[in-house]
Amino acid sequence: MSDVPDNAPAHCPGTQSEDAGKASACAGCPNQSVCASAPKGPDPDLQAIAERMASVKNKLLVLSGKGGVGKSTFATQLAFALAAQGKEVGLLDIDICGPSAPKLTGLEGEEVHQSGSGWSPVYVEENLAVMSIGFMLPNPDDAVIWRGPRKNALIKQFLKDVVWGSLDYLVVDAPPGTSDEHISIAQFLKAAAAPVAAGSSGRNIAGGMDAAVIVTTPQEVSIIDVRKEVSFCRKVGLQVLGVVENMSTLQICADLR
Ligand SMILES: Nc1ncnc2c1ncn2[C@@H]1O[C@H](COP(=O)(O)OP(=O)(O)OP(=O)(O)O)[C@@H](O)[C@H]1O
Ligand SMILES: [Mg+2]
């Protein structure tokens, strides 16, 4: 269960936060006094995330500063390529407002099924599992108009409740920029790594997010925002594996004009 109530204000810090009931966003919230006085403790969801992610060897986050540069295309192709090499692969689409994974994997119209052990991802093939909010919308044209806390809660559920099984790679397709979704995934995985690591022999079992790949196009406006993504990765302690320059030939065509 999320610690962010459904009727929470936009920047609700969560009922378990030390700031619960005290943050500026709490002013006027009907739950303010309850949150302020309720006992706080470690978020039990983090342990659940750590346990679920312990069977995922590598987690790669695909980022970009600008939208439409080919993140989802790259993330999907990477997932397919790794699966073709015989790896066990998961593709997690955390673009809540603009999910692309169902279309790009040819799984449009598929639904997520729930079992006693959690949500079953949708499979392209035996070793390639996909999860996206796109599988949960009654109508694919429905707009998802969610504020940060609700998006964060769903991302938490994607990490905690999806039965990913043992994976060699979890490829995460992010929306553009450095917003709620990016902060959530980096923080949840990092925080979830800590409780498991504390009881271990010093090895970080859950591992947090392992690395990021930044996608750009050759245009200056896109490259400027790559620097912002690199800076984001540094701030959240995420190694940058590389920068992919997509659609390079489009630049050549433009230069010829
Ligand atoms: N190398 C390429 N050559 C031609 N078209 C491409 C290439 N890469 C991506 N595209 C096309 O560009 C469009 C945008 O790609 P995509 O959805 O992967 O971008 P995105 O960065 O995920 O976008 P968003 O920021 O909205 O999530 C799509 O129509 C895709 O098919
Ligand atoms: Mg995309």
Coordinates of C-alpha atoms and ligand atoms in Angstrom, one line a residue:
M1 CA 0.0 0.0 0.0
S2 CA 1.2 3.5 -0.7
D3 CA 1.7 6.0 2.1
V4 CA 0.2 8.7 -0.1
P5 CA -3.6 8.9 0.2
D6 CA -5.7 9.2 -2.9
N7 CA -7.1 12.6 -2.0
A8 CA -3.6 13.9 -1.1
P9 CA -2.5 17.5 -2.1
A10 CA -0.1 17.9 -5.0
H11 CA 3.2 17.7 -3.0
C12 CA 2.0 15.4 -0.2
P13 CA 5.2 14.2 1.5
G14 CA 3.5 10.8 2.4
T15 CA 2.1 9.7 5.7
Q16 CA 5.3 8.1 6.8
S17 CA 7.5 11.1 6.1
E18 CA 9.0 13.1 9.0
D19 CA 7.4 16.1 7.3
A20 CA 3.9 14.5 7.3
G21 CA 1.4 17.1 8.5
K22 CA 4.2 19.7 8.7
A23 CA 5.2 20.5 5.1
S24 CA 3.8 23.5 3.4
A25 CA 1.8 21.2 1.1
C26 CA -0.1 19.9 4.1
A27 CA -1.7 23.3 4.9
G28 CA -5.4 22.9 4.5
C29 CA -5.3 19.1 4.0
P30 CA -8.1 17.4 6.0
N31 CA -5.6 14.7 7.1
Q32 CA -3.0 17.3 8.4
S33 CA -3.5 16.8 12.1
V34 CA -3.7 13.0 11.9
C35 CA -0.5 12.9 9.8
A36 CA 1.3 15.2 12.1
S37 CA 0.6 13.1 15.2
A38 CA 0.8 9.6 13.7
P39 CA 3.8 7.5 14.6
K40 CA 6.5 7.4 11.9
G41 CA 8.8 4.5 11.0
P42 CA 10.7 3.0 8.1
D43 CA 8.6 2.6 5.0
P44 CA 7.7 -1.2 4.9
D45 CA 7.3 -0.9 1.1
L46 CA 11.1 -0.4 0.8
Q47 CA 11.8 -3.8 2.2
A48 CA 9.2 -5.3 -0.2
I49 CA 10.9 -3.5 -3.2
A50 CA 14.3 -4.7 -2.0
E51 CA 13.1 -8.3 -1.9
R52 CA 11.5 -8.1 -5.3
M53 CA 14.5 -6.4 -6.9
A54 CA 17.0 -8.8 -5.3
S55 CA 16.5 -11.1 -8.2
V56 CA 17.2 -8.4 -10.8
K57 CA 20.9 -8.4 -11.7
N58 CA 21.1 -5.1 -13.7
K59 CA 18.8 -2.1 -13.8
L60 CA 19.2 0.4 -16.6
L61 CA 17.3 3.7 -16.8
V62 CA 16.8 5.3 -20.2
L63 CA 16.6 9.1 -19.9
S64 CA 16.6 12.2 -22.1
G65 CA 16.3 15.9 -21.5
K66 CA 14.1 16.6 -24.5
G67 CA 11.0 14.6 -25.4
G68 CA 10.6 12.6 -28.6
V69 CA 14.3 11.8 -29.1
G70 CA 13.7 8.1 -29.2
K71 CA 14.0 6.9 -25.5
S72 CA 11.1 4.4 -25.8
T73 CA 12.3 3.2 -29.2
F74 CA 15.9 2.7 -27.8
A75 CA 14.7 1.1 -24.6
T76 CA 12.5 -1.3 -26.5
Q77 CA 15.1 -2.2 -29.0
L78 CA 17.7 -2.7 -26.2
A79 CA 15.2 -5.0 -24.4
F80 CA 14.6 -7.0 -27.6
A81 CA 18.4 -7.2 -28.4
L82 CA 19.2 -8.5 -24.9
A83 CA 16.4 -11.0 -25.0
A84 CA 17.7 -12.2 -28.4
Q85 CA 21.0 -12.9 -26.7
G86 CA 19.1 -15.3 -24.4
K87 CA 19.0 -13.0 -21.4
E88 CA 16.0 -12.7 -19.1
V89 CA 14.7 -9.2 -19.6
G90 CA 12.1 -6.9 -18.2
L91 CA 10.9 -3.6 -19.8
L92 CA 9.3 -1.2 -17.3
D93 CA 7.6 1.8 -18.8
I94 CA 7.4 4.6 -16.1
D95 CA 6.1 7.2 -18.5
I96 CA 2.7 7.4 -16.7
C97 CA 1.2 10.1 -18.9
G98 CA 2.5 8.9 -22.3
P99 CA 3.1 5.1 -22.1
S100 CA 4.7 3.8 -25.4
A101 CA 5.7 0.2 -24.4
P102 CA 2.4 -1.5 -25.4
K103 CA 2.6 -0.1 -28.9
L104 CA 6.3 -0.5 -29.4
T105 CA 6.3 -4.2 -28.2
G106 CA 3.2 -5.1 -30.3
L107 CA 1.2 -5.8 -27.1
E108 CA -1.5 -3.2 -27.4
G109 CA -4.8 -4.4 -26.0
E110 CA -3.1 -6.8 -23.6
E111 CA -4.0 -6.6 -19.9
V112 CA -2.2 -7.1 -16.6
H113 CA -3.4 -10.0 -14.6
Q114 CA -3.3 -10.2 -10.8
S115 CA -2.4 -13.3 -8.9
G116 CA -1.7 -14.0 -5.2
S117 CA 1.9 -13.2 -5.7
G118 CA 1.3 -9.8 -7.5
W119 CA 0.8 -8.4 -10.9
S120 CA 1.9 -10.6 -13.8
P121 CA 3.7 -8.6 -16.5
V122 CA 2.8 -9.0 -20.1
Y123 CA 5.2 -11.3 -22.1
V124 CA 6.4 -10.6 -25.6
E125 CA 8.2 -13.9 -25.4
E126 CA 9.2 -16.2 -22.6
N127 CA 12.3 -14.1 -21.6
L128 CA 10.9 -10.6 -22.3
A129 CA 8.3 -9.2 -19.8
V130 CA 6.7 -5.8 -20.1
M131 CA 4.9 -3.6 -17.6
S132 CA 3.2 -0.3 -18.4
I133 CA 0.2 1.7 -17.3
G134 CA -0.8 1.4 -20.9
F135 CA -2.0 -2.2 -20.1
M136 CA -4.3 -0.8 -17.3
L137 CA -6.2 1.9 -19.1
P138 CA -9.8 0.9 -20.1
N139 CA -9.4 3.0 -23.2
P140 CA -5.9 3.6 -24.7
D141 CA -7.0 7.2 -25.6
D142 CA -7.8 8.1 -22.0
A143 CA -5.6 10.8 -20.6
V144 CA -3.8 10.1 -17.3
I145 CA -4.1 13.3 -15.4
W146 CA -2.2 12.5 -12.2
R147 CA -0.2 14.6 -9.8
G148 CA 3.2 13.6 -8.5
P149 CA 2.2 11.5 -5.4
R150 CA -0.1 9.3 -7.4
K151 CA 2.5 8.7 -10.1
N152 CA 5.1 7.9 -7.4
A153 CA 2.7 5.4 -5.8
L154 CA 2.2 3.6 -9.1
I155 CA 6.0 3.4 -9.7
K156 CA 6.4 2.0 -6.3
Q157 CA 3.8 -0.7 -7.1
F158 CA 5.6 -1.5 -10.4
L159 CA 8.8 -2.2 -8.4
K160 CA 7.1 -4.0 -5.5
D161 CA 4.1 -5.8 -6.8
V162 CA 5.1 -7.0 -10.3
V163 CA 6.2 -10.6 -10.4
W164 CA 9.3 -10.0 -12.5
G165 CA 11.0 -13.2 -11.5
S166 CA 14.8 -13.6 -12.0
L167 CA 16.0 -11.0 -14.5
D168 CA 19.4 -10.3 -16.1
Y169 CA 18.2 -6.8 -17.1
L170 CA 15.4 -4.5 -16.1
V171 CA 15.3 -1.7 -18.7
V172 CA 13.3 1.3 -17.5
D173 CA 11.9 3.7 -20.0
A174 CA 11.4 7.1 -18.5
P175 CA 9.5 10.2 -19.6
P176 CA 11.6 13.2 -20.7
G177 CA 13.3 15.5 -18.1
T178 CA 14.1 15.1 -14.4
S179 CA 10.7 15.0 -12.8
D180 CA 8.7 13.1 -10.3
E181 CA 9.0 9.8 -12.1
H182 CA 12.8 10.0 -12.3
I183 CA 13.3 11.1 -8.7
S184 CA 10.9 8.3 -7.5
I185 CA 12.6 5.4 -9.3
A186 CA 16.1 6.5 -8.3
Q187 CA 15.1 7.1 -4.7
F188 CA 13.0 4.0 -4.2
L189 CA 15.7 1.7 -5.5
K190 CA 18.4 3.4 -3.6
A191 CA 16.4 3.5 -0.3
A192 CA 15.3 -0.1 -0.9
A193 CA 18.9 -1.2 -1.2
A194 CA 19.8 0.1 2.2
P195 CA 17.8 -2.1 4.6
V196 CA 18.8 -5.3 2.8
A197 CA 22.5 -4.2 2.6
A198 CA 22.5 -3.3 6.3
G199 CA 21.9 -6.9 7.3
S200 CA 24.3 -8.3 4.7
S201 CA 28.0 -8.8 4.6
G202 CA 28.5 -5.3 3.2
R203 CA 27.4 -6.2 -0.3
N204 CA 24.6 -4.1 -1.7
I205 CA 22.2 -6.9 -2.6
A206 CA 19.3 -5.0 -4.1
G207 CA 21.8 -2.6 -5.8
G208 CA 19.7 0.5 -6.4
M209 CA 19.6 1.6 -10.0
D210 CA 22.8 0.5 -11.7
A211 CA 23.2 2.9 -14.5
A212 CA 21.6 5.4 -16.9
V213 CA 21.7 5.7 -20.7
I214 CA 20.9 9.2 -22.0
V215 CA 19.3 9.5 -25.4
T216 CA 19.6 12.6 -27.5
T217 CA 19.4 13.8 -31.1
P218 CA 22.3 15.8 -32.7
Q219 CA 20.5 19.2 -32.4
E220 CA 22.0 21.7 -30.0
V221 CA 18.6 22.1 -28.2
S222 CA 18.6 18.5 -27.3
I223 CA 22.3 18.3 -26.4
I224 CA 22.0 21.2 -24.0
D225 CA 19.5 19.2 -22.0
V226 CA 21.8 16.2 -22.0
R227 CA 24.0 18.2 -19.5
K228 CA 21.0 18.6 -17.3
E229 CA 20.4 14.8 -17.3
V230 CA 24.1 14.2 -16.5
S231 CA 23.8 16.6 -13.6
F232 CA 20.6 14.8 -12.4
C233 CA 22.5 11.4 -12.5
R234 CA 25.3 12.9 -10.5
K235 CA 22.9 14.2 -7.9
V236 CA 21.1 10.9 -7.4
G237 CA 24.4 8.9 -7.6
L238 CA 23.6 7.2 -10.9
Q239 CA 26.4 6.1 -13.2
V240 CA 26.0 7.3 -16.8
L241 CA 26.7 4.3 -19.0
G242 CA 26.7 6.3 -22.2
V243 CA 24.9 8.8 -24.4
V244 CA 23.1 7.6 -27.5
E245 CA 22.9 10.0 -30.4
N246 CA 19.7 8.9 -32.2
M247 CA 18.4 10.1 -35.6
S248 CA 21.9 11.3 -36.6
T249 CA 21.1 10.8 -40.3
L250 CA 18.3 13.3 -39.9
Q251 CA 20.9 15.9 -39.0
I252 CA 23.0 15.1 -42.1
C253 CA 19.9 15.6 -44.3
A254 CA 19.3 18.9 -42.5
D255 CA 22.9 20.0 -43.1
L256 CA 22.6 19.3 -46.8
R257 CA 19.7 21.7 -47.2
Ligands
LIG1 N1 16.3 6.4 -35.3 C1 15.1 6.7 -35.7 N2 14.8 7.0 -37.0 C2 13.5 7.3 -37.3 N3 12.5 7.5 -36.4 C3 12.8 7.3 -35.1 C4 14.1 6.9 -34.7 N4 14.0 6.8 -33.3 C5 12.8 7.1 -33.0 N5 12.0 7.4 -34.0 C6 10.6 7.8 -34.0 O1 10.5 9.0 -33.3 C7 9.3 9.0 -32.6 C8 9.6 9.3 -31.1 O2 10.3 8.2 -30.6 P1 10.1 7.7 -29.1 O3 8.6 7.6 -28.8 O4 10.9 6.5 -28.9 O5 10.7 8.9 -28.4 P2 10.7 9.2 -26.8 O6 11.9 10.0 -26.5 O7 10.4 8.0 -26.0 O8 9.4 10.2 -26.7 P3 8.8 10.8 -25.3 O9 9.7 11.8 -24.8 O10 7.5 11.3 -25.8 O11 8.6 9.6 -24.4 C9 8.6 7.7 -32.8 O12 7.6 7.9 -33.8 C10 9.7 6.8 -33.3 O13 9.2 5.8 -34.1
MG2 MG 8.8 7.6 -24.6

